[in-house]
CSV table of C-alpha atoms and ligand atoms in Angstrom, one decimal:
chain,number,residue,atom,x,y,z
A,1450,MET,CA,-2.9,-20.1,-2.7
A,1451,SER,CA,-1.7,-16.6,-2.4
A,1452,THR,CA,0.5,-15.3,0.3
A,1453,THR,CA,-2.5,-13.0,1.5
A,1454,THR,CA,-4.8,-16.0,1.8
A,1455,SER,CA,-2.1,-18.3,3.7
A,1456,ASN,CA,-2.5,-16.9,7.0
A,1457,TYR,CA,-4.5,-18.5,9.6
A,1458,PRO,CA,-5.5,-21.6,7.4
A,1459,GLU,CA,-7.5,-23.8,10.1
A,1460,ILE,CA,-9.5,-20.7,11.0
A,1461,ARG,CA,-10.2,-20.0,7.3
A,1462,ASP,CA,-11.3,-23.5,6.6
A,1463,ALA,CA,-13.6,-23.7,9.3
A,1464,VAL,CA,-15.2,-20.4,8.9
A,1465,LYS,CA,-15.7,-21.4,5.1
A,1466,LYS,CA,-17.4,-24.9,6.4
A,1467,LEU,CA,-19.6,-22.9,9.0
A,1468,CYS,CA,-20.6,-20.5,6.4
A,1469,GLU,CA,-21.8,-23.5,4.1
A,1470,ARG,CA,-24.5,-23.8,6.4
A,1471,PHE,CA,-25.9,-20.5,5.4
A,1472,PRO,CA,-25.8,-20.3,1.5
A,1473,GLY,CA,-26.8,-17.3,-0.8
A,1474,GLU,CA,-30.5,-18.2,-0.3
A,1475,TYR,CA,-30.4,-17.7,3.3
A,1476,TRP,CA,-28.9,-14.1,3.0
A,1477,ARG,CA,-31.3,-13.4,0.0
A,1478,VAL,CA,-34.5,-14.1,2.0
A,1479,LEU,CA,-33.2,-11.7,4.9
A,1480,ASP,CA,-32.4,-9.2,2.4
A,1481,ASP,CA,-36.2,-9.5,1.0
A,1482,THR,CA,-37.5,-9.2,4.5
A,1483,ALA,CA,-35.0,-6.8,6.1
A,1484,THR,CA,-34.3,-9.3,9.0
A,1485,TYR,CA,-31.4,-9.6,11.0
A,1486,PRO,CA,-29.6,-12.9,10.6
A,1487,THR,CA,-29.8,-14.0,13.8
A,1488,GLU,CA,-28.8,-18.1,13.4
A,1489,PHE,CA,-25.8,-17.0,11.4
A,1490,VAL,CA,-24.6,-14.5,14.2
A,1491,GLN,CA,-25.5,-17.2,16.7
A,1492,ALA,CA,-23.4,-20.1,14.7
A,1493,LEU,CA,-20.3,-17.4,14.6
A,1494,THR,CA,-20.5,-16.7,18.4
A,1495,ASP,CA,-20.8,-20.3,19.3
A,1496,ALA,CA,-17.9,-21.3,17.6
A,1497,GLY,CA,-15.9,-18.5,19.3
A,1498,TYR,CA,-15.3,-16.2,16.4
A,1499,LEU,CA,-16.7,-13.3,17.7
A,1500,SER,CA,-14.7,-13.1,20.7
A,1501,VAL,CA,-11.3,-14.0,19.2
A,1502,LEU,CA,-9.7,-10.9,20.2
A,1503,ILE,CA,-10.6,-11.0,23.8
A,1504,PRO,CA,-7.7,-11.8,26.2
A,1505,GLU,CA,-7.9,-15.6,27.6
A,1506,GLN,CA,-8.1,-14.6,31.4
A,1507,TYR,CA,-11.7,-13.4,30.1
A,1508,GLY,CA,-12.8,-16.3,28.2
A,1509,GLY,CA,-11.4,-15.5,24.9
A,1510,ALA,CA,-9.0,-16.6,22.3
A,1511,ALA,CA,-6.5,-14.0,22.3
A,1512,LEU,CA,-6.0,-13.8,18.9
A,1513,PRO,CA,-4.1,-11.0,16.8
A,1514,LEU,CA,-6.3,-8.8,14.7
A,1515,ALA,CA,-4.9,-10.5,11.6
A,1516,ALA,CA,-6.9,-13.5,12.8
A,1517,ALA,CA,-10.1,-11.7,12.8
A,1518,CYS,CA,-9.3,-10.3,9.7
A,1519,ALA,CA,-9.1,-13.6,8.3
A,1520,ILE,CA,-12.4,-14.8,9.9
A,1521,LEU,CA,-14.4,-11.9,8.3
A,1522,GLU,CA,-12.8,-12.1,4.9
A,1523,GLU,CA,-13.7,-15.5,4.6
A,1524,VAL,CA,-17.7,-14.9,5.6
A,1525,GLN,CA,-17.6,-12.1,2.7
A,1526,ARG,CA,-15.8,-14.5,0.3
A,1527,SER,CA,-18.7,-17.2,0.9
A,1528,GLY,CA,-21.3,-14.7,0.0
A,1529,GLY,CA,-22.5,-14.0,3.4
A,1530,ASN,CA,-22.4,-10.5,5.1
A,1531,ALA,CA,-20.2,-10.1,8.4
A,1532,ALA,CA,-21.6,-6.7,9.1
A,1533,ALA,CA,-24.5,-7.9,11.2
A,1534,CYS,CA,-21.6,-8.8,13.7
A,1535,HIS,CA,-18.3,-7.4,13.0
A,1536,ALA,CA,-18.7,-4.5,15.6
A,1537,GLN,CA,-18.0,-6.7,18.3
A,1538,MET,CA,-14.4,-7.1,17.1
A,1539,TYR,CA,-13.7,-3.4,16.5
A,1540,THR,CA,-15.7,-2.1,19.4
A,1541,MET,CA,-13.3,-4.2,21.6
A,1542,GLY,CA,-10.1,-2.2,20.6
A,1543,THR,CA,-11.8,0.6,23.0
A,1544,LEU,CA,-12.5,-1.4,25.7
A,1545,LEU,CA,-9.7,-3.8,25.7
A,1546,ARG,CA,-7.0,-0.7,25.6
A,1547,HIS,CA,-8.5,1.8,27.6
A,1548,GLY,CA,-11.3,0.2,30.0
A,1549,SER,CA,-10.6,-0.4,33.6
A,1550,GLU,CA,-10.0,-3.7,35.0
A,1551,GLU,CA,-13.3,-3.7,36.5
A,1552,GLN,CA,-15.4,-2.5,33.2
A,1553,LYS,CA,-13.1,-5.6,31.2
A,1554,ALA,CA,-14.2,-8.1,34.4
A,1555,GLN,CA,-17.6,-7.0,34.2
A,1556,TYR,CA,-18.1,-7.3,30.3
A,1557,LEU,CA,-15.6,-9.7,28.7
A,1558,PRO,CA,-16.4,-12.8,30.0
A,1559,GLY,CA,-20.3,-12.4,29.0
A,1560,ILE,CA,-19.1,-11.4,25.5
A,1561,ALA,CA,-16.8,-14.3,25.4
A,1562,LYS,CA,-19.4,-16.6,26.7
A,1563,GLY,CA,-21.9,-15.3,23.7
A,1564,GLU,CA,-24.1,-14.0,26.7
A,1565,LEU,CA,-23.5,-10.2,26.2
A,1566,ARG,CA,-23.7,-8.5,22.6
A,1567,LEU,CA,-21.3,-5.5,22.4
A,1568,GLN,CA,-22.4,-4.7,18.5
A,1569,ALA,CA,-23.2,-1.0,18.6
A,1570,PHE,CA,-21.0,2.0,18.1
A,1571,GLY,CA,-22.4,5.2,18.3
A,1572,VAL,CA,-20.7,8.1,16.7
A,1573,THR,CA,-22.2,9.6,13.6
A,1574,GLU,CA,-24.8,12.4,14.2
A,1575,PRO,CA,-27.2,13.8,11.5
A,1576,THR,CA,-25.8,17.6,11.7
A,1577,SER,CA,-22.0,16.7,12.1
A,1578,GLY,CA,-21.7,14.2,9.4
A,1579,THR,CA,-18.1,13.1,9.2
A,1580,ASP,CA,-16.9,16.4,11.4
A,1581,THR,CA,-17.2,14.1,14.4
A,1582,THR,CA,-15.7,16.9,16.5
A,1583,ARG,CA,-18.9,18.7,16.0
A,1584,ILE,CA,-21.4,16.1,17.3
A,1585,ARG,CA,-23.9,17.5,19.6
A,1586,THR,CA,-25.0,14.9,22.1
A,1587,ARG,CA,-23.9,16.0,25.6
A,1588,ALA,CA,-23.4,14.0,28.6
A,1589,VAL,CA,-23.8,16.1,31.6
A,1590,ARG,CA,-22.5,15.1,35.0
A,1591,ASP,CA,-24.8,14.6,37.6
A,1592,GLY,CA,-23.6,13.0,40.6
A,1593,ASP,CA,-22.6,9.6,40.1
A,1594,ASP,CA,-24.5,9.7,36.6
A,1595,TYR,CA,-24.1,11.4,33.5
A,1596,ILE,CA,-27.3,12.8,31.8
A,1597,VAL,CA,-27.3,12.3,27.9
A,1598,ASN,CA,-29.4,13.9,25.2
A,1599,GLY,CA,-28.9,14.4,21.7
A,1600,GLN,CA,-29.4,12.1,18.8
A,1601,LYS,CA,-27.4,9.7,16.3
A,1602,VAL,CA,-27.9,8.3,13.0
A,1603,PHE,CA,-26.7,5.2,11.0
A,1604,ILE,CA,-26.0,3.3,14.4
A,1605,SER,CA,-26.1,-0.3,13.2
A,1606,ARG,CA,-27.5,-3.2,15.1
A,1607,ALA,CA,-28.7,-1.2,17.8
A,1608,GLU,CA,-31.5,-3.5,18.5
A,1609,HIS,CA,-29.7,-6.2,18.5
A,1610,SER,CA,-27.1,-5.4,21.0
A,1611,ASP,CA,-26.8,-5.4,24.8
A,1612,LEU,CA,-24.4,-2.8,25.0
A,1613,MET,CA,-23.2,0.2,23.0
A,1614,ILE,CA,-19.8,2.1,22.9
A,1615,LEU,CA,-21.1,6.0,22.7
A,1616,LEU,CA,-19.4,9.0,21.9
A,1617,ALA,CA,-20.9,12.1,23.4
A,1618,ARG,CA,-19.4,16.0,24.2
A,1619,THR,CA,-18.9,16.3,28.0
A,1620,THR,CA,-17.4,19.9,27.5
A,1621,PRO,CA,-18.5,22.3,24.7
A,1622,ARG,CA,-16.3,22.5,21.7
A,1623,ASP,CA,-15.7,26.2,22.1
A,1624,GLU,CA,-14.5,25.6,25.8
A,1625,CYS,CA,-11.9,23.5,24.7
A,1626,GLU,CA,-8.1,23.8,23.8
A,1627,LYS,CA,-8.7,21.3,20.9
A,1628,THR,CA,-11.5,20.6,19.1
A,1629,SER,CA,-11.1,17.0,19.4
A,1630,GLY,CA,-10.8,17.3,23.1
A,1631,GLY,CA,-14.1,17.5,25.6
A,1632,MET,CA,-15.7,14.2,24.2
A,1633,SER,CA,-16.1,10.9,26.4
A,1634,VAL,CA,-16.7,7.3,25.7
A,1635,PHE,CA,-19.3,5.5,27.5
A,1636,ILE,CA,-20.7,1.8,27.8
A,1637,VAL,CA,-24.6,2.2,27.4
A,1638,ASP,CA,-26.5,-1.0,28.5
A,1639,MET,CA,-29.3,-0.8,26.1
A,1640,ARG,CA,-31.3,-3.3,27.9
A,1641,GLU,CA,-31.8,-0.7,31.0
A,1642,ALA,CA,-31.6,2.5,28.4
A,1643,VAL,CA,-34.5,1.6,26.1
A,1644,GLY,CA,-37.6,3.1,27.1
A,1645,ASN,CA,-35.7,4.9,29.9
A,1646,GLY,CA,-34.4,7.7,27.9
A,1647,LEU,CA,-33.2,6.0,24.6
A,1648,THR,CA,-35.3,5.6,21.5
A,1649,ILE,CA,-34.4,3.4,18.6
A,1650,ASN,CA,-36.0,3.7,15.3
A,1651,PRO,CA,-34.8,1.5,12.4
A,1652,LEU,CA,-34.0,3.3,8.9
A,1653,LYS,CA,-34.6,1.6,5.8
A,1654,THR,CA,-31.4,1.7,3.7
A,1655,MET,CA,-30.6,0.2,0.3
A,1656,ILE,CA,-28.8,-2.9,2.2
A,1657,ASN,CA,-30.1,-5.0,4.9
A,1658,HIS,CA,-27.8,-3.5,7.6
A,1659,GLY,CA,-30.2,-3.1,10.6
A,1660,THR,CA,-29.1,0.5,10.8
A,1661,THR,CA,-31.1,2.8,13.0
A,1662,GLU,CA,-31.5,6.4,14.6
A,1663,LEU,CA,-31.0,7.2,18.1
A,1664,PHE,CA,-32.7,9.9,20.3
A,1665,PHE,CA,-31.5,10.4,23.7
A,1666,ASP,CA,-33.8,12.2,26.1
A,1667,ASN,CA,-32.4,12.6,29.7
A,1668,LEU,CA,-30.9,8.8,29.5
A,1669,ARG,CA,-28.7,8.7,32.7
A,1670,VAL,CA,-25.6,6.5,32.3
A,1671,PRO,CA,-23.6,5.6,35.3
A,1672,VAL,CA,-19.8,7.7,35.5
A,1673,ALA,CA,-19.0,4.0,36.4
A,1674,ASN,CA,-19.4,3.3,32.6
A,1675,ARG,CA,-17.3,6.1,31.2
A,1676,ILE,CA,-14.2,4.6,29.5
A,1677,GLY,CA,-11.0,6.2,30.6
A,1678,GLU,CA,-10.6,10.0,31.5
A,1679,GLU,CA,-13.6,12.6,30.8
A,1680,GLY,CA,-12.6,14.4,27.8
A,1681,LYS,CA,-10.2,12.0,26.2
A,1682,GLY,CA,-12.7,9.8,24.3
A,1683,PHE,CA,-11.6,10.8,20.8
A,1684,LYS,CA,-8.3,9.6,21.4
A,1685,TYR,CA,-9.7,6.5,22.8
A,1686,ILE,CA,-12.3,5.5,20.0
A,1687,LEU,CA,-9.6,6.1,17.4
A,1688,ASP,CA,-8.1,2.8,18.5
A,1689,GLY,CA,-11.7,1.3,17.8
A,1690,MET,CA,-11.9,3.3,14.4
A,1691,ASN,CA,-8.3,2.1,13.0
A,1692,ALA,CA,-9.4,-1.7,14.1
A,1693,GLU,CA,-12.7,-1.0,12.4
A,1694,ARG,CA,-11.0,0.4,9.2
A,1695,ILE,CA,-8.7,-2.5,9.0
A,1696,LEU,CA,-11.3,-5.4,9.6
A,1697,ILE,CA,-13.5,-3.6,7.1
A,1698,ALA,CA,-11.0,-3.7,4.6
A,1699,SER,CA,-10.7,-7.2,5.2
A,1700,GLU,CA,-14.2,-7.8,4.6
A,1701,CYS,CA,-13.9,-5.5,1.3
A,1702,ILE,CA,-10.9,-7.9,0.4
A,1703,GLY,CA,-13.6,-11.1,0.8
A,1704,ASP,CA,-16.0,-9.1,-1.4
A,1705,ALA,CA,-13.6,-8.7,-3.9
A,1706,ARG,CA,-12.7,-12.7,-3.9
A,1707,PHE,CA,-16.1,-13.6,-3.9
A,1708,PHE,CA,-16.8,-11.4,-7.2
A,1709,ILE,CA,-13.4,-12.4,-8.7
A,1710,ASP,CA,-14.4,-16.0,-8.1
A,1711,ARG,CA,-17.9,-15.9,-9.6
A,1712,ALA,CA,-16.8,-14.0,-12.4
A,1713,SER,CA,-13.8,-16.2,-13.5
A,1714,ASP,CA,-16.0,-19.3,-13.0
A,1715,TYR,CA,-19.0,-17.7,-15.1
A,1716,ALA,CA,-16.5,-16.7,-17.8
A,1717,CYS,CA,-15.5,-20.0,-18.1
A,1718,GLU,CA,-18.9,-21.7,-18.2
A,1719,ARG,CA,-21.0,-19.2,-20.2
A,1720,GLU,CA,-20.6,-19.7,-23.8
A,1721,VAL,CA,-21.7,-17.2,-26.6
A,1722,PHE,CA,-20.6,-17.4,-30.0
A,1723,GLY,CA,-19.5,-21.0,-29.5
A,1724,ALA,CA,-16.9,-20.3,-27.2
A,1725,PRO,CA,-16.4,-19.2,-23.4
A,1726,ILE,CA,-16.8,-15.7,-22.9
A,1727,GLY,CA,-13.7,-15.7,-21.1
A,1728,VAL,CA,-11.8,-16.3,-24.2
A,1729,ASN,CA,-12.4,-12.4,-24.9
A,1730,GLN,CA,-9.9,-10.4,-23.3
A,1731,GLY,CA,-12.6,-7.9,-23.1
A,1732,ILE,CA,-14.0,-10.3,-20.4
A,1733,GLN,CA,-10.6,-11.7,-19.2
A,1734,PHE,CA,-8.4,-8.8,-18.5
A,1735,PRO,CA,-10.9,-6.5,-16.3
A,1736,ILE,CA,-11.1,-9.8,-13.7
A,1737,ALA,CA,-7.2,-10.2,-14.0
A,1738,ARG,CA,-6.9,-6.5,-13.2
A,1739,ASN,CA,-9.2,-7.0,-10.3
A,1740,TYR,CA,-7.3,-9.6,-9.0
A,1741,VAL,CA,-4.1,-7.7,-9.1
A,1742,GLU,CA,-5.7,-4.7,-7.2
A,1743,THR,CA,-7.3,-7.1,-4.6
A,1744,GLU,CA,-3.8,-8.8,-4.0
A,1745,ALA,CA,-2.2,-5.3,-3.5
A,1746,ALA,CA,-4.9,-4.3,-1.4
A,1747,ALA,CA,-4.9,-7.4,0.6
A,1748,LEU,CA,-0.8,-6.9,1.4
A,1749,MET,CA,-1.7,-3.3,2.6
A,1750,VAL,CA,-4.4,-4.7,5.1
A,1751,LEU,CA,-1.9,-7.4,6.5
A,1752,ASN,CA,0.5,-4.6,7.2
A,1753,ALA,CA,-2.0,-2.4,8.8
A,1754,ALA,CA,-3.2,-5.3,10.9
A,1755,ASN,CA,0.2,-6.4,11.9
A,1756,LEU,CA,1.0,-2.8,12.8
A,1757,PHE,CA,-1.9,-2.9,15.1
A,1758,ASP,CA,-1.2,-5.9,16.6
A,1759,GLU,CA,2.4,-4.6,17.4
A,1760,GLY,CA,0.6,-1.7,19.1
A,1761,GLN,CA,2.4,0.7,16.6
A,1762,PRO,CA,0.7,4.3,15.2
A,1763,CYS,CA,-1.1,2.6,12.3
A,1764,GLY,CA,-3.7,5.5,11.4
A,1765,SER,CA,-2.5,6.0,8.1
A,1766,GLU,CA,-2.0,2.5,6.9
A,1767,ALA,CA,-5.6,1.8,8.3
A,1768,ASN,CA,-7.1,4.6,6.1
A,1769,MET,CA,-5.1,3.6,3.1
A,1770,CYS,CA,-5.8,-0.2,3.3
A,1771,LYS,CA,-9.4,0.7,3.6
A,1772,MET,CA,-9.4,3.0,0.7
A,1773,ALA,CA,-7.6,0.4,-1.5
A,1774,ALA,CA,-9.6,-2.6,-0.5
A,1775,SER,CA,-13.0,-0.9,-0.8
A,1776,GLU,CA,-11.9,0.1,-4.4
A,1777,ALA,CA,-11.0,-3.4,-5.3
A,1778,SER,CA,-14.2,-4.8,-4.4
A,1779,TRP,CA,-15.9,-2.2,-6.0
A,1780,HIS,CA,-14.2,-2.3,-9.2
A,1781,SER,CA,-14.4,-6.5,-8.7
A,1782,ALA,CA,-18.3,-6.1,-8.2
A,1783,ASP,CA,-18.5,-3.8,-11.3
A,1784,THR,CA,-16.6,-6.5,-13.5
A,1785,CYS,CA,-18.7,-9.4,-12.0
A,1786,LEU,CA,-22.0,-7.5,-12.9
A,1787,GLN,CA,-21.0,-7.1,-16.3
A,1788,THR,CA,-19.5,-10.6,-17.0
A,1789,HIS,CA,-22.9,-12.1,-16.0
A,1790,GLY,CA,-24.8,-9.8,-18.5
A,1791,GLY,CA,-28.4,-9.7,-17.7
A,1792,PHE,CA,-28.1,-12.8,-15.2
A,1793,GLY,CA,-26.2,-10.6,-12.9
A,1794,PHE,CA,-29.5,-8.9,-12.2
A,1795,THR,CA,-31.4,-11.4,-11.1
A,1796,ARG,CA,-31.5,-12.1,-7.6
A,1797,ASP,CA,-30.9,-15.7,-7.6
A,1798,TYR,CA,-27.1,-15.2,-8.4
A,1799,ASP,CA,-26.6,-13.0,-5.3
A,1800,ILE,CA,-24.3,-10.7,-7.4
A,1801,GLU,CA,-26.8,-7.8,-7.6
A,1802,ARG,CA,-27.3,-8.1,-3.2
A,1803,LYS,CA,-23.6,-8.3,-2.9
A,1804,PHE,CA,-23.0,-5.4,-5.6
A,1805,ARG,CA,-25.1,-2.9,-3.3
A,1806,GLU,CA,-23.6,-4.0,0.0
A,1807,ALA,CA,-20.0,-3.9,-1.3
A,1808,ARG,CA,-20.6,-0.1,-2.2
A,1809,LEU,CA,-20.9,1.0,1.6
A,1810,TYR,CA,-17.6,0.8,2.2
A,1811,GLN,CA,-16.7,3.9,0.1
A,1812,ILE,CA,-18.7,5.7,2.4
A,1813,ALA,CA,-18.9,4.0,5.7
A,1814,PRO,CA,-17.1,4.1,8.3
A,1815,ILE,CA,-15.4,6.5,6.5
A,1816,SER,CA,-15.6,8.2,3.0
A,1817,THR,CA,-12.6,7.8,0.3
A,1818,ASN,CA,-12.6,11.7,0.2
A,1819,LEU,CA,-11.8,12.0,3.8
A,1820,ILE,CA,-9.2,9.3,3.6
A,1821,LEU,CA,-7.8,11.1,0.6
A,1822,SER,CA,-7.8,14.3,2.7
A,1823,HIS,CA,-5.9,12.5,5.5
A,1824,VAL,CA,-3.2,11.1,2.9
A,1825,GLY,CA,-2.9,14.6,1.4
A,1826,THR,CA,-2.5,16.6,4.8
A,1827,HIS,CA,-1.2,14.2,7.2
A,1828,VAL,CA,1.1,12.0,5.0
A,1829,LEU,CA,2.1,14.4,2.3
A,1830,GLY,CA,1.8,17.7,4.0
A,1831,MET,CA,-0.2,19.7,2.2
A,1832,PRO,CA,-2.9,22.3,3.4
A,1833,LYS,CA,-5.9,21.3,4.8
A,1834,SER,CA,-9.1,22.6,3.3
A,1835,PHE,CA,-11.1,22.4,6.8
B,176,FAD,C1,-25.4,1.3,6.2
B,176,FAD,C2,-24.6,2.4,7.3
B,176,FAD,C3,-24.1,2.0,8.5
B,176,FAD,C4,-23.5,2.7,9.0
B,176,FAD,N1,-23.1,2.3,10.4
B,176,FAD,C5,-22.8,3.3,11.4
B,176,FAD,C6,-22.5,2.8,13.0
B,176,FAD,O1,-22.7,1.7,13.4
B,176,FAD,N2,-22.1,3.8,13.9
B,176,FAD,C7,-21.9,5.0,13.3
B,176,FAD,O2,-21.3,5.9,14.4
B,176,FAD,N3,-21.8,5.3,11.9
B,176,FAD,C8,-22.5,4.5,11.1
B,176,FAD,N4,-22.4,5.0,9.7
B,176,FAD,C9,-22.3,6.4,9.6
B,176,FAD,C10,-20.9,6.4,8.5
B,176,FAD,O3,-20.1,6.1,9.3
B,176,FAD,C11,-21.2,8.2,7.7
B,176,FAD,O4,-22.3,7.7,6.9
B,176,FAD,C12,-19.8,8.2,7.0
B,176,FAD,O5,-19.0,8.6,8.2
B,176,FAD,C13,-20.3,9.6,6.4
B,176,FAD,O6,-20.6,10.3,7.0
B,176,FAD,P1,-22.0,11.4,6.5
B,176,FAD,O7,-23.0,10.5,6.0
B,176,FAD,O8,-22.6,12.3,7.6
B,176,FAD,O9,-21.5,12.4,5.1
B,176,FAD,P2,-21.3,13.6,5.2
B,176,FAD,O10,-20.1,13.8,6.3
B,176,FAD,O11,-22.4,14.3,5.1
B,176,FAD,O12,-20.5,13.6,3.7
B,176,FAD,C14,-21.2,13.4,2.5
B,176,FAD,C15,-20.1,13.5,1.5
B,176,FAD,O13,-19.4,14.7,1.4
B,176,FAD,C16,-18.1,14.2,1.3
B,176,FAD,N5,-17.4,15.3,2.0
B,176,FAD,C17,-17.6,15.7,3.3
B,176,FAD,N6,-16.7,16.8,4.0
B,176,FAD,C18,-15.6,16.6,2.9
B,176,FAD,C19,-14.5,17.5,2.7
B,176,FAD,N7,-14.2,18.2,3.5
B,176,FAD,N8,-13.7,17.2,1.5
B,176,FAD,C20,-14.2,16.4,0.5
B,176,FAD,N9,-15.5,15.8,0.7
B,176,FAD,C21,-16.1,15.9,1.6
B,176,FAD,C22,-17.7,12.8,2.0
B,176,FAD,O14,-16.8,12.0,1.7
B,176,FAD,C23,-19.2,12.3,1.5
B,176,FAD,O15,-18.9,11.6,0.2
B,176,FAD,C24,-23.3,4.2,9.1
B,176,FAD,C25,-23.5,4.2,7.6
B,176,FAD,C26,-24.0,3.8,6.8
B,176,FAD,C27,-24.8,4.3,5.2
C-alpha cells in the first residue's frame, strides 16, 4: 500500500465494500439509458458518506476534506462514478464557511439525515464561459426577495437536487470597482422554484452526468436565502471551488488507479505470441509511468486537502493538483485502452465508459489552460493575456 492510499483505511474498505454492490454492469445500464444512479446515491447517503463534512452539531461526521477525498477516490477506483453526488461535498464549503447560523440550522440537519439534497452548483453560463465575472444572470432586490432572470448551462444534477447554490450578479459589472465584485450567492430551493420561474432542460452529453440548462424567468428568491453579504459572492464560492477542485482531483486519482489496476491485470493475463503481453516493455513501461505520475499527483492532492482543512490559502495548490491528477487519469485511460487492444472498445470491459468519463476533468470544473494561466500569472508573475 502506498502512502497515498493509507489514510482513512476503515473508510476506504467500507466504501470499497459498498461499491461491490454496484458493479460495472450497474453503471453500464445507466450509461446506456442516461439514468441517474438513484440506488447508489441512496446507499452512499444511508451510509453517511455524503455528510462527512457536516459538523457534528448538525448531525454530520465533521471529518476533514481529506476523508471526503478518500471516499470519492475509492468510488472511482471501483469503476463507479461519484459525479452523481460529489457536489454535496464541495458546495458545502460555501454554506459551512459563509452561511449564517440560521441557514446552517435550517439546511444542514436535513442534508445530514439524507432528507435534503444539495447537489447543484449553478455558475456556468453560455455566453460567459470560463470568464465568470461576465455572468449575466441578474438578481434584483425587490423587498424581501430577489428577482432572478437569466440562464445557466451545464448545471449537473439539477433535476435530482432539492437545493442549488446559485451565483448571480446583483450589481452590473461596469458599476463595480473590481470585476469580481457585485456577484452574490443564493440557496435556491428547487422544489419551490421549478415551475415558478425556473425551468430545467436536460442536456445530452457523451457521458451520463445528469447535466442541464437552467432558465430563470422572474424567479423569486428570499433575501434570507442569500449567503453572506451582497456583492461578495465570488469570494464565497471560491472556497467551494477550491474544495471542488481538490475533491475532483481525488476522483481523477481513483480513475487513474482503476485504469492502472485493469491495465496491469490484463497485461499479466493476456497471452499473445506465447507470452503475457506485459512482458513487453512497450506494454509494461507506459503502465509503470502512469503509476509514477499518479503517485506524484496523489501527493499534491493530499497537500492541497491538508491546506484546505487547515483553513490556509490553497487556490494554487487546488488548481495544480487538479491539473496533475486529471492528466494522470487521462494518460492512464489511454494506456489502459491501448493495453486492452480491441477489447478495450467493447462495452463489457467498462474501459471505454471510464475513458469517456475521465476526459471531462481536463475541461470541468476548470480547464487545463485556465490552470496554466493561473500558475503563469499568479504563481510565476508573468503577464496576463486577459
Ligand atoms: C459534463 C459537464 C458538467 C458540468 N457541470 C457543471 C456544474 O454542475 N455547474 C457549473 O457551474 N458548471 C458545470 N460545467 C461547466 C464547466 O465548468 C465548464 O464547461 C468549464 O468551466 C469550461 O467552460 P466553457 O465550457 O464555457 O468553456 P470556454 O470558457 O468557452 O472555453 C473553451 C476552451 O477555450 C479555452 N480558453 C478559454 N479562455 C482561454 C484563455 N484565456 N487562454 C487559453 N485558453 C482559453 C478553455 O481552456 C477551453 O478549452 C460542466 C461542464 C460539463 C461538460
